[in-house]
PDB file of C-alpha atoms (C1' of nucleotides) in Angstrom:
ATOM      1  CA  MET A1484      71.604  49.817 -34.822  1.00 52.00           C
ATOM      2  CA  GLU A1485      71.646  47.873 -31.588  1.00 60.00           C
ATOM      3  CA  ARG A1486      70.803  50.887 -29.447  1.00 68.00           C
ATOM      4  CA  ARG A1487      69.096  50.479 -26.145  1.00 83.00           C
ATOM      5  CA  HIS A1488      67.123  53.676 -25.599  1.00 93.00           C
ATOM      6  CA  ASP A1489      65.249  55.995 -27.907  1.00 96.00           C
ATOM      7  CA  LEU A1490      67.139  59.217 -28.416  1.00 97.00           C
ATOM      8  CA  GLY A1491      64.141  61.219 -27.305  1.00 96.00           C
ATOM      9  CA  ALA A1492      63.887  59.307 -24.038  1.00 95.00           C
ATOM     10  CA  ALA A1493      67.610  59.700 -23.405  1.00 96.00           C
ATOM     11  CA  PHE A1494      67.426  63.453 -23.956  1.00 97.00           C
ATOM     12  CA  ALA A1495      64.392  63.738 -21.700  1.00 96.00           C
ATOM     13  CA  TRP A1496      65.998  61.827 -18.840  1.00 95.00           C
ATOM     14  CA  LEU A1497      69.193  63.827 -19.093  1.00 96.00           C
ATOM     15  CA  THR A1498      67.269  67.090 -19.149  1.00 96.00           C
ATOM     16  CA  ARG A1499      65.498  66.092 -15.981  1.00 94.00           C
ATOM     17  CA  ALA A1500      68.732  64.979 -14.341  1.00 95.00           C
ATOM     18  CA  MET A1501      70.500  68.219 -15.219  1.00 96.00           C
ATOM     19  CA  VAL A1502      67.664  70.374 -13.965  1.00 95.00           C
ATOM     20  CA  ALA A1503      67.727  68.507 -10.657  1.00 94.00           C
ATOM     21  CA  ALA A1504      71.518  68.636 -10.352  1.00 95.00           C
ATOM     22  CA  GLU A1505      71.703  72.337 -11.145  1.00 96.00           C
ATOM     23  CA  GLU A1506      68.897  73.319  -8.825  1.00 94.00           C
ATOM     24  CA  PRO A1507      71.137  73.774  -5.752  1.00 95.00           C
ATOM     25  CA  VAL A1508      73.499  76.012  -7.726  1.00 96.00           C
ATOM     26  CA  LEU A1509      70.646  78.210  -8.886  1.00 96.00           C
ATOM     27  CA  ARG A1510      69.021  78.307  -5.479  1.00 94.00           C
ATOM     28  CA  ALA A1511      72.319  79.451  -3.953  1.00 96.00           C
ATOM     29  CA  HIS A1512      71.952  82.505  -6.190  1.00 96.00           C
ATOM     30  CA  GLU A1513      68.200  82.719  -5.549  1.00 95.00           C
ATOM     31  CA  LEU A1514      67.457  82.162  -9.206  1.00 96.00           C
ATOM     32  CA  GLU A1515      64.840  80.054 -10.940  1.00 95.00           C
ATOM     33  CA  MET A1516      65.865  78.094 -13.989  1.00 96.00           C
ATOM     34  CA  TRP A1517      64.188  80.567 -16.319  1.00 96.00           C
ATOM     35  CA  ASP A1518      65.848  83.507 -14.568  1.00 97.00           C
ATOM     36  CA  TYR A1519      69.167  81.939 -15.440  1.00 97.00           C
ATOM     37  CA  ALA A1520      68.080  81.257 -19.016  1.00 97.00           C
ATOM     38  CA  VAL A1521      67.124  84.904 -19.460  1.00 97.00           C
ATOM     39  CA  LEU A1522      70.284  86.314 -17.894  1.00 98.00           C
ATOM     40  CA  SER A1523      72.283  83.852 -19.950  1.00 97.00           C
ATOM     41  CA  ALA A1524      70.635  84.957 -23.179  1.00 96.00           C
ATOM     42  CA  LEU A1525      71.528  88.568 -22.422  1.00 97.00           C
ATOM     43  CA  GLU A1526      75.220  87.862 -21.984  1.00 96.00           C
ATOM     44  CA  ASP A1527      75.930  88.208 -25.706  1.00 93.00           C
ATOM     45  CA  GLY A1528      74.345  91.639 -25.709  1.00 96.00           C
ATOM     46  CA  PRO A1529      71.076  93.450 -24.955  1.00 98.00           C
ATOM     47  CA  ALA A1530      67.790  92.398 -26.532  1.00 97.00           C
ATOM     48  CA  SER A1531      66.227  95.203 -28.507  1.00 97.00           C
ATOM     49  CA  THR A1532      62.691  94.079 -27.655  1.00 97.00           C
ATOM     50  CA  GLN A1533      61.127  91.792 -25.076  1.00 97.00           C
ATOM     51  CA  ALA A1534      59.465  89.831 -27.840  1.00 96.00           C
ATOM     52  CA  GLU A1535      62.837  89.091 -29.383  1.00 96.00           C
ATOM     53  CA  LEU A1536      64.170  87.973 -26.011  1.00 97.00           C
ATOM     54  CA  ALA A1537      61.121  85.771 -25.488  1.00 96.00           C
ATOM     55  CA  ASP A1538      61.828  84.181 -28.827  1.00 94.00           C
ATOM     56  CA  THR A1539      65.463  83.356 -28.138  1.00 93.00           C
ATOM     57  CA  VAL A1540      64.584  81.917 -24.729  1.00 95.00           C
ATOM     58  CA  ARG A1541      61.702  79.906 -26.224  1.00 93.00           C
ATOM     59  CA  ARG A1542      59.117  81.380 -23.939  1.00 94.00           C
ATOM     60  CA  ASP A1543      56.161  83.468 -24.887  1.00 93.00           C
ATOM     61  CA  LYS A1544      56.227  87.150 -24.103  1.00 95.00           C
ATOM     62  CA  THR A1545      53.497  87.004 -21.469  1.00 96.00           C
ATOM     63  CA  ARG A1546      55.342  84.500 -19.342  1.00 96.00           C
ATOM     64  CA  LEU A1547      58.556  86.450 -19.703  1.00 97.00           C
ATOM     65  CA  ILE A1548      57.155  89.526 -17.969  1.00 97.00           C
ATOM     66  CA  PRO A1549      57.089  88.328 -14.345  1.00 96.00           C
ATOM     67  CA  ILE A1550      60.630  87.036 -14.808  1.00 97.00           C
ATOM     68  CA  LEU A1551      61.872  90.371 -16.091  1.00 97.00           C
ATOM     69  CA  GLU A1552      60.137  92.230 -13.282  1.00 97.00           C
ATOM     70  CA  ARG A1553      61.704  90.030 -10.673  1.00 96.00           C
ATOM     71  CA  LEU A1554      65.180  90.363 -12.155  1.00 97.00           C
ATOM     72  CA  GLU A1555      64.845  94.093 -12.656  1.00 97.00           C
ATOM     73  CA  ALA A1556      63.692  94.544  -9.055  1.00 96.00           C
ATOM     74  CA  ARG A1557      66.870  92.777  -7.953  1.00 96.00           C
ATOM     75  CA  GLY A1558      68.971  95.054 -10.137  1.00 97.00           C
ATOM     76  CA  LEU A1559      70.215  92.262 -12.379  1.00 98.00           C
ATOM     77  CA  LEU A1560      68.891  93.790 -15.589  1.00 98.00           C
ATOM     78  CA  ARG A1561      67.414  97.034 -16.867  1.00 98.00           C
ATOM     79  CA  ARG A1562      64.501  97.724 -19.216  1.00 97.00           C
ATOM     80  CA  THR A1563      64.850 101.071 -20.963  1.00 97.00           C
ATOM     81  CA  PRO A1564      62.424 102.522 -23.511  1.00 96.00           C
ATOM     82  CA  ASP A1565      63.816 102.734 -27.036  1.00 97.00           C
ATOM     83  CA  PRO A1566      63.816 106.429 -28.101  1.00 96.00           C
ATOM     84  CA  ALA A1567      63.506 105.443 -31.760  1.00 96.00           C
ATOM     85  CA  ASP A1568      60.324 103.412 -31.157  1.00 97.00           C
ATOM     86  CA  ARG A1569      58.822 104.041 -27.767  1.00 96.00           C
ATOM     87  CA  ARG A1570      56.763 100.836 -27.857  1.00 96.00           C
ATOM     88  CA  ASN A1571      59.949  98.838 -27.392  1.00 97.00           C
ATOM     89  CA  ARG A1572      61.897  98.288 -24.212  1.00 97.00           C
ATOM     90  CA  VAL A1573      65.471  97.167 -24.650  1.00 98.00           C
ATOM     91  CA  VAL A1574      66.574  94.690 -22.026  1.00 98.00           C
ATOM     92  CA  ALA A1575      70.192  94.723 -20.852  1.00 98.00           C
ATOM     93  CA  LEU A1576      72.248  93.076 -18.154  1.00 98.00           C
ATOM     94  CA  THR A1577      73.592  95.245 -15.334  1.00 98.00           C
ATOM     95  CA  GLY A1578      77.044  94.741 -13.864  1.00 98.00           C
ATOM     96  CA  ALA A1579      75.485  92.859 -10.963  1.00 98.00           C
ATOM     97  CA  GLY A1580      73.568  90.693 -13.410  1.00 98.00           C
ATOM     98  CA  ARG A1581      76.705  89.883 -15.294  1.00 98.00           C
ATOM     99  CA  GLU A1582      78.430  88.835 -12.096  1.00 98.00           C
ATOM    100  CA  VAL A1583      75.569  86.625 -10.948  1.00 98.00           C
ATOM    101  CA  VAL A1584      75.248  84.789 -14.232  1.00 97.00           C
ATOM    102  CA  ALA A1585      79.009  84.254 -14.427  1.00 97.00           C
ATOM    103  CA  SER A1586      79.119  82.833 -10.919  1.00 98.00           C
ATOM    104  CA  CYS A1587      76.135  80.657 -11.702  1.00 97.00           C
ATOM    105  CA  ARG A1588      77.710  79.305 -14.816  1.00 96.00           C
ATOM    106  CA  ALA A1589      80.857  78.361 -12.925  1.00 97.00           C
ATOM    107  CA  GLY A1590      78.756  76.212 -10.619  1.00 97.00           C
ATOM    108  CA  ILE A1591      76.942  74.677 -13.533  1.00 97.00           C
ATOM    109  CA  ARG A1592      80.227  73.831 -15.248  1.00 96.00           C
ATOM    110  CA  GLU A1593      81.125  71.790 -12.182  1.00 97.00           C
ATOM    111  CA  VAL A1594      77.849  69.910 -12.360  1.00 97.00           C
ATOM    112  CA  GLU A1595      78.493  69.211 -16.033  1.00 97.00           C
ATOM    113  CA  ALA A1596      82.010  67.979 -15.287  1.00 97.00           C
ATOM    114  CA  ASP A1597      80.501  65.608 -12.741  1.00 97.00           C
ATOM    115  CA  LEU A1598      78.091  64.216 -15.288  1.00 97.00           C
ATOM    116  CA  LEU A1599      80.899  63.560 -17.764  1.00 98.00           C
ATOM    117  CA  ALA A1600      83.467  62.403 -15.227  1.00 97.00           C
ATOM    118  CA  ASP A1601      83.339  58.754 -16.245  1.00 97.00           C
ATOM    119  CA  VAL A1602      83.580  59.418 -19.968  1.00 98.00           C
ATOM    120  CA  GLU A1603      87.028  59.210 -21.492  1.00 98.00           C
ATOM    121  CA  PRO A1604      88.388  62.617 -22.573  1.00 98.00           C
ATOM    122  CA  GLY A1605      88.483  61.782 -26.281  1.00 97.00           C
ATOM    123  CA  GLU A1606      84.911  60.559 -26.361  1.00 98.00           C
ATOM    124  CA  ARG A1607      83.848  63.400 -24.115  1.00 97.00           C
ATOM    125  CA  ALA A1608      85.154  66.009 -26.544  1.00 97.00           C
ATOM    126  CA  ILE A1609      83.345  64.394 -29.454  1.00 98.00           C
ATOM    127  CA  PHE A1610      80.156  63.974 -27.478  1.00 98.00           C
ATOM    128  CA  VAL A1611      80.098  67.599 -26.385  1.00 97.00           C
ATOM    129  CA  ALA A1612      80.924  68.891 -29.864  1.00 97.00           C
ATOM    130  CA  VAL A1613      78.241  66.817 -31.572  1.00 98.00           C
ATOM    131  CA  LEU A1614      75.702  67.692 -28.900  1.00 98.00           C
ATOM    132  CA  ASP A1615      76.402  71.363 -29.376  1.00 97.00           C
ATOM    133  CA  ARG A1616      75.993  71.140 -33.135  1.00 97.00           C
ATOM    134  CA  LEU A1617      72.739  69.187 -32.851  1.00 97.00           C
ATOM    135  CA  ALA A1618      71.416  71.634 -30.287  1.00 96.00           C
ATOM    136  CA  ASP A1619      72.132  74.527 -32.629  1.00 94.00           C
ATOM    137  CA  ALA A1620      70.285  72.771 -35.431  1.00 94.00           C
ATOM    138  CA  ALA A1621      67.347  71.882 -33.205  1.00 93.00           C
ATOM    139  CA  ARG A1622      67.154  75.449 -31.981  1.00 89.00           C
ATOM    140  CA  ALA A1623      67.148  76.888 -35.474  1.00 84.00           C
ATOM    141  CA  ARG A1624      63.698  75.483 -36.242  1.00 77.00           C
TER     142      ARG A1624
ATOM    143  CA  MET B  84      86.213  74.433 -22.099  1.00 52.00           C
ATOM    144  CA  GLU B  85      85.190  76.665 -24.954  1.00 60.00           C
ATOM    145  CA  ARG B  86      81.684  75.244 -25.178  1.00 68.00           C
ATOM    146  CA  ARG B  87      78.859  77.316 -26.511  1.00 83.00           C
ATOM    147  CA  HIS B  88      75.734  76.017 -24.817  1.00 93.00           C
ATOM    148  CA  ASP B  89      75.014  74.651 -21.367  1.00 96.00           C
ATOM    149  CA  LEU B  90      74.517  70.907 -21.472  1.00 97.00           C
ATOM    150  CA  GLY B  91      71.153  71.267 -19.788  1.00 96.00           C
ATOM    151  CA  ALA B  92      69.933  73.703 -22.415  1.00 95.00           C
ATOM    152  CA  ALA B  93      71.180  71.476 -25.230  1.00 96.00           C
ATOM    153  CA  PHE B  94      69.360  68.458 -23.786  1.00 97.00           C
ATOM    154  CA  ALA B  95      66.190  70.479 -23.325  1.00 96.00           C
ATOM    155  CA  TRP B  96      66.174  71.801 -26.891  1.00 95.00           C
ATOM    156  CA  LEU B  97      66.835  68.374 -28.315  1.00 96.00           C
ATOM    157  CA  THR B  98      64.089  66.841 -26.211  1.00 96.00           C
ATOM    158  CA  ARG B  99      61.649  69.386 -27.542  1.00 94.00           C
ATOM    159  CA  ALA B 100      62.834  68.879 -31.124  1.00 95.00           C
ATOM    160  CA  MET B 101      62.507  65.099 -30.873  1.00 96.00           C
ATOM    161  CA  VAL B 102      59.033  65.267 -29.358  1.00 95.00           C
ATOM    162  CA  ALA B 103      57.933  67.518 -32.214  1.00 94.00           C
ATOM    163  CA  ALA B 104      59.577  65.385 -34.899  1.00 95.00           C
ATOM    164  CA  GLU B 105      58.119  62.149 -33.547  1.00 96.00           C
ATOM    165  CA  GLU B 106      54.626  63.500 -33.121  1.00 94.00           C
ATOM    166  CA  PRO B 107      53.494  62.634 -36.691  1.00 95.00           C
ATOM    167  CA  VAL B 108      54.743  59.062 -36.279  1.00 96.00           C
ATOM    168  CA  LEU B 109      52.820  58.622 -33.045  1.00 96.00           C
ATOM    169  CA  ARG B 110      49.702  60.286 -34.400  1.00 94.00           C
ATOM    170  CA  ALA B 111      49.747  57.914 -37.360  1.00 95.00           C
ATOM    171  CA  HIS B 112      49.320  55.128 -34.804  1.00 96.00           C
ATOM    172  CA  GLU B 113      46.879  57.198 -32.735  1.00 94.00           C
ATOM    173  CA  LEU B 114      49.222  57.163 -29.765  1.00 96.00           C
ATOM    174  CA  GLU B 115      50.184  59.879 -27.318  1.00 95.00           C
ATOM    175  CA  MET B 116      53.806  60.137 -26.286  1.00 96.00           C
ATOM    176  CA  TRP B 117      53.113  58.538 -22.933  1.00 96.00           C
ATOM    177  CA  ASP B 118      51.192  55.696 -24.565  1.00 97.00           C
ATOM    178  CA  TYR B 119      54.313  54.881 -26.493  1.00 97.00           C
ATOM    179  CA  ALA B 120      56.490  55.170 -23.396  1.00 97.00           C
ATOM    180  CA  VAL B 121      54.267  52.692 -21.569  1.00 97.00           C
ATOM    181  CA  LEU B 122      54.060  50.190 -24.432  1.00 98.00           C
ATOM    182  CA  SER B 123      57.792  50.535 -24.876  1.00 97.00           C
ATOM    183  CA  ALA B 124      58.467  49.789 -21.223  1.00 96.00           C
ATOM    184  CA  LEU B 125      56.416  46.606 -21.476  1.00 97.00           C
ATOM    185  CA  GLU B 126      58.392  45.240 -24.399  1.00 96.00           C
ATOM    186  CA  ASP B 127      61.018  43.665 -22.154  1.00 93.00           C
ATOM    187  CA  GLY B 128      58.303  41.801 -20.274  1.00 96.00           C
ATOM    188  CA  PRO B 129      55.141  42.351 -18.203  1.00 97.00           C
ATOM    189  CA  ALA B 130      55.094  44.637 -15.174  1.00 97.00           C
ATOM    190  CA  SER B 131      54.061  42.784 -12.058  1.00 97.00           C
ATOM    191  CA  THR B 132      52.320  45.839 -10.593  1.00 97.00           C
ATOM    192  CA  GLN B 133      51.088  49.146 -11.961  1.00 97.00           C
ATOM    193  CA  ALA B 134      53.149  50.954  -9.347  1.00 96.00           C
ATOM    194  CA  GLU B 135      56.301  49.316 -10.661  1.00 96.00           C
ATOM    195  CA  LEU B 136      55.381  50.289 -14.209  1.00 97.00           C
ATOM    196  CA  ALA B 137      54.705  53.859 -13.109  1.00 96.00           C
ATOM    197  CA  ASP B 138      58.145  53.919 -11.566  1.00 94.00           C
ATOM    198  CA  THR B 139      59.992  52.733 -14.653  1.00 93.00           C
ATOM    199  CA  VAL B 140      58.111  55.190 -16.857  1.00 94.00           C
ATOM    200  CA  ARG B 141      58.731  58.027 -14.370  1.00 93.00           C
ATOM    201  CA  ARG B 142      55.091  58.848 -13.952  1.00 93.00           C
ATOM    202  CA  ASP B 143      53.058  58.569 -10.806  1.00 92.00           C
ATOM    203  CA  LYS B 144      50.536  55.793 -10.522  1.00 95.00           C
ATOM    204  CA  THR B 145      47.483  58.034 -10.624  1.00 96.00           C
ATOM    205  CA  ARG B 146      48.407  59.547 -13.968  1.00 95.00           C
ATOM    206  CA  LEU B 147      49.199  56.130 -15.365  1.00 97.00           C
ATOM    207  CA  ILE B 148      45.652  54.867 -14.940  1.00 97.00           C
ATOM    208  CA  PRO B 149      43.886  56.748 -17.761  1.00 96.00           C
ATOM    209  CA  ILE B 150      46.709  55.714 -20.082  1.00 97.00           C
ATOM    210  CA  LEU B 151      46.336  52.051 -19.184  1.00 97.00           C
ATOM    211  CA  GLU B 152      42.573  52.211 -19.592  1.00 96.00           C
ATOM    212  CA  ARG B 153      42.874  53.744 -23.023  1.00 95.00           C
ATOM    213  CA  LEU B 154      45.434  51.188 -24.182  1.00 97.00           C
ATOM    214  CA  GLU B 155      43.520  48.281 -22.698  1.00 97.00           C
ATOM    215  CA  ALA B 156      40.313  49.435 -24.396  1.00 96.00           C
ATOM    216  CA  ARG B 157      42.189  49.358 -27.686  1.00 96.00           C
ATOM    217  CA  GLY B 158      43.423  45.860 -26.982  1.00 97.00           C
ATOM    218  CA  LEU B 159      47.081  46.835 -26.889  1.00 98.00           C
ATOM    219  CA  LEU B 160      47.668  45.581 -23.356  1.00 98.00           C
ATOM    220  CA  ARG B 161      45.967  43.491 -20.700  1.00 97.00           C
ATOM    221  CA  ARG B 162      45.647  43.984 -16.924  1.00 97.00           C
ATOM    222  CA  THR B 163      45.134  40.699 -15.114  1.00 97.00           C
ATOM    223  CA  PRO B 164      44.783  40.248 -11.335  1.00 96.00           C
ATOM    224  CA  ASP B 165      47.717  38.486  -9.707  1.00 96.00           C
ATOM    225  CA  PRO B 166      46.406  35.274  -8.038  1.00 96.00           C
ATOM    226  CA  ALA B 167      49.232  35.340  -5.500  1.00 95.00           C
ATOM    227  CA  ASP B 168      48.358  38.862  -4.310  1.00 97.00           C
ATOM    228  CA  ARG B 169      45.001  40.009  -5.534  1.00 96.00           C
ATOM    229  CA  ARG B 170      45.755  43.668  -4.877  1.00 96.00           C
ATOM    230  CA  ASN B 171      48.122  43.628  -7.859  1.00 97.00           C
ATOM    231  CA  ARG B 172      47.297  43.755 -11.523  1.00 97.00           C
ATOM    232  CA  VAL B 173      50.022  42.579 -13.833  1.00 98.00           C
ATOM    233  CA  VAL B 174      50.245  44.561 -17.030  1.00 98.00           C
ATOM    234  CA  ALA B 175      51.279  42.821 -20.237  1.00 98.00           C
ATOM    235  CA  LEU B 176      51.469  43.661 -23.927  1.00 98.00           C
ATOM    236  CA  THR B 177      49.088  41.877 -26.290  1.00 98.00           C
ATOM    237  CA  GLY B 178      50.144  40.728 -29.732  1.00 98.00           C
ATOM    238  CA  ALA B 179      48.494  43.791 -31.222  1.00 98.00           C
ATOM    239  CA  GLY B 180      50.333  46.002 -28.741  1.00 98.00           C
ATOM    240  CA  ARG B 181      53.620  44.431 -29.656  1.00 98.00           C
ATOM    241  CA  GLU B 182      52.978  45.089 -33.331  1.00 98.00           C
ATOM    242  CA  VAL B 183      52.006  48.711 -32.792  1.00 98.00           C
ATOM    243  CA  VAL B 184      55.013  49.539 -30.682  1.00 97.00           C
ATOM    244  CA  ALA B 185      57.347  47.841 -33.157  1.00 97.00           C
ATOM    245  CA  SER B 186      55.889  49.758 -36.075  1.00 97.00           C
ATOM    246  CA  CYS B 187      56.105  52.949 -34.073  1.00 97.00           C
ATOM    247  CA  ARG B 188      59.711  52.383 -33.220  1.00 96.00           C
ATOM    248  CA  ALA B 189      60.584  51.850 -36.860  1.00 97.00           C
ATOM    249  CA  GLY B 190      59.201  55.286 -37.633  1.00 97.00           C
ATOM    250  CA  ILE B 191      61.058  56.811 -34.736  1.00 97.00           C
ATOM    251  CA  ARG B 192      64.298  55.230 -35.896  1.00 96.00           C
ATOM    252  CA  GLU B 193      63.880  57.098 -39.167  1.00 97.00           C
ATOM    253  CA  VAL B 194      63.381  60.375 -37.340  1.00 97.00           C
ATOM    254  CA  GLU B 195      66.510  59.683 -35.335  1.00 97.00           C
ATOM    255  CA  ALA B 196      68.483  58.882 -38.472  1.00 97.00           C
ATOM    256  CA  ASP B 197      67.359  62.228 -39.868  1.00 97.00           C
ATOM    257  CA  LEU B 198      68.588  64.045 -36.809  1.00 97.00           C
ATOM    258  CA  LEU B 199      72.014  62.412 -37.052  1.00 98.00           C
ATOM    259  CA  ALA B 200      72.277  62.516 -40.839  1.00 97.00           C
ATOM    260  CA  ASP B 201      74.910  65.248 -40.917  1.00 97.00           C
ATOM    261  CA  VAL B 202      77.131  63.680 -38.263  1.00 98.00           C
ATOM    262  CA  GLU B 203      79.998  61.551 -39.524  1.00 98.00           C
ATOM    263  CA  PRO B 204      79.503  57.823 -38.806  1.00 98.00           C
ATOM    264  CA  GLY B 205      82.468  57.532 -36.450  1.00 97.00           C
ATOM    265  CA  GLU B 206      81.381  60.467 -34.340  1.00 98.00           C
ATOM    266  CA  ARG B 207      77.790  59.340 -34.527  1.00 97.00           C
ATOM    267  CA  ALA B 208      78.597  55.961 -33.033  1.00 97.00           C
ATOM    268  CA  ILE B 209      80.510  57.545 -30.160  1.00 98.00           C
ATOM    269  CA  PHE B 210      77.809  60.122 -29.565  1.00 98.00           C
ATOM    270  CA  VAL B 211      75.053  57.546 -29.401  1.00 97.00           C
ATOM    271  CA  ALA B 212      77.051  55.223 -27.171  1.00 97.00           C
ATOM    272  CA  VAL B 213      77.970  57.942 -24.692  1.00 98.00           C
ATOM    273  CA  LEU B 214      74.440  59.302 -24.699  1.00 98.00           C
ATOM    274  CA  ASP B 215      73.073  55.881 -23.937  1.00 97.00           C
ATOM    275  CA  ARG B 216      75.467  55.377 -21.035  1.00 97.00           C
ATOM    276  CA  LEU B 217      74.717  58.800 -19.577  1.00 97.00           C
ATOM    277  CA  ALA B 218      70.993  58.217 -19.925  1.00 96.00           C
ATOM    278  CA  ASP B 219      71.289  54.960 -18.030  1.00 94.00           C
ATOM    279  CA  ALA B 220      73.181  56.686 -15.248  1.00 94.00           C
ATOM    280  CA  ALA B 221      70.720  59.572 -15.113  1.00 93.00           C
ATOM    281  CA  ARG B 222      67.821  57.153 -14.985  1.00 89.00           C
ATOM    282  CA  ALA B 223      69.296  55.149 -12.142  1.00 84.00           C
ATOM    283  CA  ARG B 224      68.862  58.006  -9.677  1.00 77.00           C
TER     284      ARG B 224
ATOM    285  C1'  DT C 767      48.859  48.618   9.972  1.00 81.83           C
ATOM    286  C1'  DA C 768      50.587  48.776   5.240  1.00 81.83           C
ATOM    287  C1'  DT C 769      50.005  48.516   0.232  1.00 81.83           C
ATOM    288  C1'  DT C 770      47.577  48.376  -4.598  1.00 81.83           C
ATOM    289  C1'  DG C 771      44.631  50.483  -7.438  1.00 81.83           C
ATOM    290  C1'  DT C 772      41.367  54.155  -7.833  1.00 81.83           C
ATOM    291  C1'  DT C 773      38.955  58.594  -7.423  1.00 81.83           C
ATOM    292  C1'  DA C 774      38.648  63.399  -6.136  1.00 81.83           C
ATOM    293  C1'  DT C 775      40.638  67.777  -5.257  1.00 81.83           C
ATOM    294  C1'  DA C 776      43.793  71.570  -5.392  1.00 81.83           C
ATOM    295  C1'  DC C 777      47.550  73.658  -7.518  1.00 81.83           C
ATOM    296  C1'  DT C 778      50.799  75.059 -11.074  1.00 81.83           C
ATOM    297  C1'  DC C 779      51.938  75.796 -15.575  1.00 81.83           C
ATOM    298  C1'  DT C 780      50.769  77.073 -20.186  1.00 81.83           C
ATOM    299  C1'  DA C 781      48.172  79.005 -24.044  1.00 81.83           C
ATOM    300  C1'  DT C 782      44.917  82.395 -25.694  1.00 81.83           C
ATOM    301  C1'  DA C 783      42.530  86.428 -25.963  1.00 81.83           C
ATOM    302  C1'  DA C 784      41.812  91.153 -24.807  1.00 81.83           C
ATOM    303  C1'  DC C 785      43.535  95.829 -23.510  1.00 81.83           C
ATOM    304  C1'  DT C 786      46.909 100.209 -23.820  1.00 81.83           C
ATOM    305  C1'  DA C 787      50.118 102.836 -25.972  1.00 81.83           C
ATOM    306  C1'  DT C 788      52.606 103.806 -29.599  1.00 81.83           C
ATOM    307  C1'  DA C 789      53.501 103.685 -34.676  1.00 81.83           C
TER     308       DA C 789
ATOM    309  C1'  DT D 546      45.887  98.936 -39.256  1.00 81.83           C
ATOM    310  C1'  DA D 547      49.503  96.826 -36.999  1.00 81.83           C
ATOM    311  C1'  DT D 548      52.871  95.885 -33.262  1.00 81.83           C
ATOM    312  C1'  DA D 549      55.155  95.967 -28.200  1.00 81.83           C
ATOM    313  C1'  DG D 550      54.088  95.368 -23.755  1.00 81.83           C
ATOM    314  C1'  DT D 551      50.744  94.147 -20.321  1.00 81.83           C
ATOM    315  C1'  DT D 552      46.807  91.983 -17.957  1.00 81.83           C
ATOM    316  C1'  DA D 553      43.148  88.578 -17.413  1.00 81.83           C
ATOM    317  C1'  DT D 554      41.042  84.276 -18.275  1.00 81.83           C
ATOM    318  C1'  DA D 555      40.547  79.464 -19.545  1.00 81.83           C
ATOM    319  C1'  DG D 556      42.583  75.103 -20.199  1.00 81.83           C
ATOM    320  C1'  DA D 557      45.949  71.388 -19.616  1.00 81.83           C
ATOM    321  C1'  DG D 558      49.093  69.188 -16.857  1.00 81.83           C
ATOM    322  C1'  DT D 559      50.669  67.903 -12.234  1.00 81.83           C
ATOM    323  C1'  DA D 560      50.832  66.804  -7.309  1.00 81.83           C
ATOM    324  C1'  DT D 561      48.432  65.516  -3.122  1.00 81.83           C
ATOM    325  C1'  DA D 562      45.141  63.503  -0.312  1.00 81.83           C
ATOM    326  C1'  DA D 563      41.512  60.330   0.574  1.00 81.83           C
ATOM    327  C1'  DC D 564      39.084  55.887  -0.303  1.00 81.83           C
ATOM    328  C1'  DA D 565      38.003  50.687  -0.937  1.00 81.83           C
ATOM    329  C1'  DA D 566      40.007  46.176  -1.284  1.00 81.83           C
ATOM    330  C1'  DT D 567      43.426  43.087   0.063  1.00 81.83           C
ATOM    331  C1'  DA D 568      47.372  41.586   2.699  1.00 81.83           C
TER     332       DA D 568
END
DNA sequence: TATTGTTATACTCTATAACTATA
DNA sequence: TATAGTTATAGAGTATAACAATA
C-alpha cells in the first residue's frame, strides 16, 4: 500500500468540497443542505413517522422539526396525522416538492460531473459503483 | 447515470463511518482526531509557522493552539522560535511523536482494509487511486 | 503598517432532558 | 407504562475580533 492520504481524510475533504460546490445550486432553490436531504429521502415514498424520517436522514427528531416546518410552510411537503395512531404524522412530498427536488438534483448531477470530469470513463464507472456500495454498507450501521 | 446516492451524501456517510471506526485506534493512543491530523501533517517535515500548519490542516490558527499545547506537553512535538523572524514558531515532530503517529497509522490501515475487504482487488486499486486524486484536487482549492 | 501567536467573546450547532398527547 | 411530536436548556464546536510582540 503506497497510498498518500488516509481514506478518512480523503472522504472528509471531498465532503467539504461537494458541500461548497453544491451550495449555489441549493441556494438557487432557497434550500439548505438538510432541506434537500429531507426532500430527497421522501422521494422513494412518504415516511410513516417523523422519527423514522429522522433516522433515515441521520438527524435526531428534535432538529428535524424546524426543517419540516419550513418546508411545509413553503408547500413542499405535508404532515398529516395517521388515523390509525394519532400520535404519528406521516410526512409526504407535495407535487411542488417533487419538482423542486428533481430540479435540484439535476443541478447537483452537473456538479458531480464536473468533479469527475478528469477521470477516465472506465475508472469513473468503477469508482462510482464501489463508492455507492461502500456508502450503503456504511449507512447500514 | 443510474446512480443511487448523491456523491456528496456518500462521502459524508463514509466520513462519519471512518471517524467512528478509527476512534478506538486513536483513543488507544490517547489522541483526538485533530491531534492525529496535526501529527500526520508534520510527518513530511516541520511547519515553519503555526499559520501555515493551520492552513494545511484546514483549521484556523486559534483552534490549533490548544491542540499544539496538548501535544507539546506530551512531548510529541516541539515549538521553537525562528531566529530569522522571531514572530514565528516552527513546529516539528519529536521522536516520540513520530512513533505515535506511525503506530496510529498502522491501526488506521487495518480499519481501512476492513472497509475495503469486500471489494475485489482490481476495483479496490482503482477506487483508492481515483479517490486519492480527487482528494488532492479538492484539497487544492 | 502588517503579521505571528495568543486570548477573549459571541455565535451556531448539537445533544439531552422535560413536557403533551396519544396509546 | 411507553412512544410520537414538541419545546427548552445546556454543552460543544466554531467564527470573529482584539491584543502584545515583532517585523
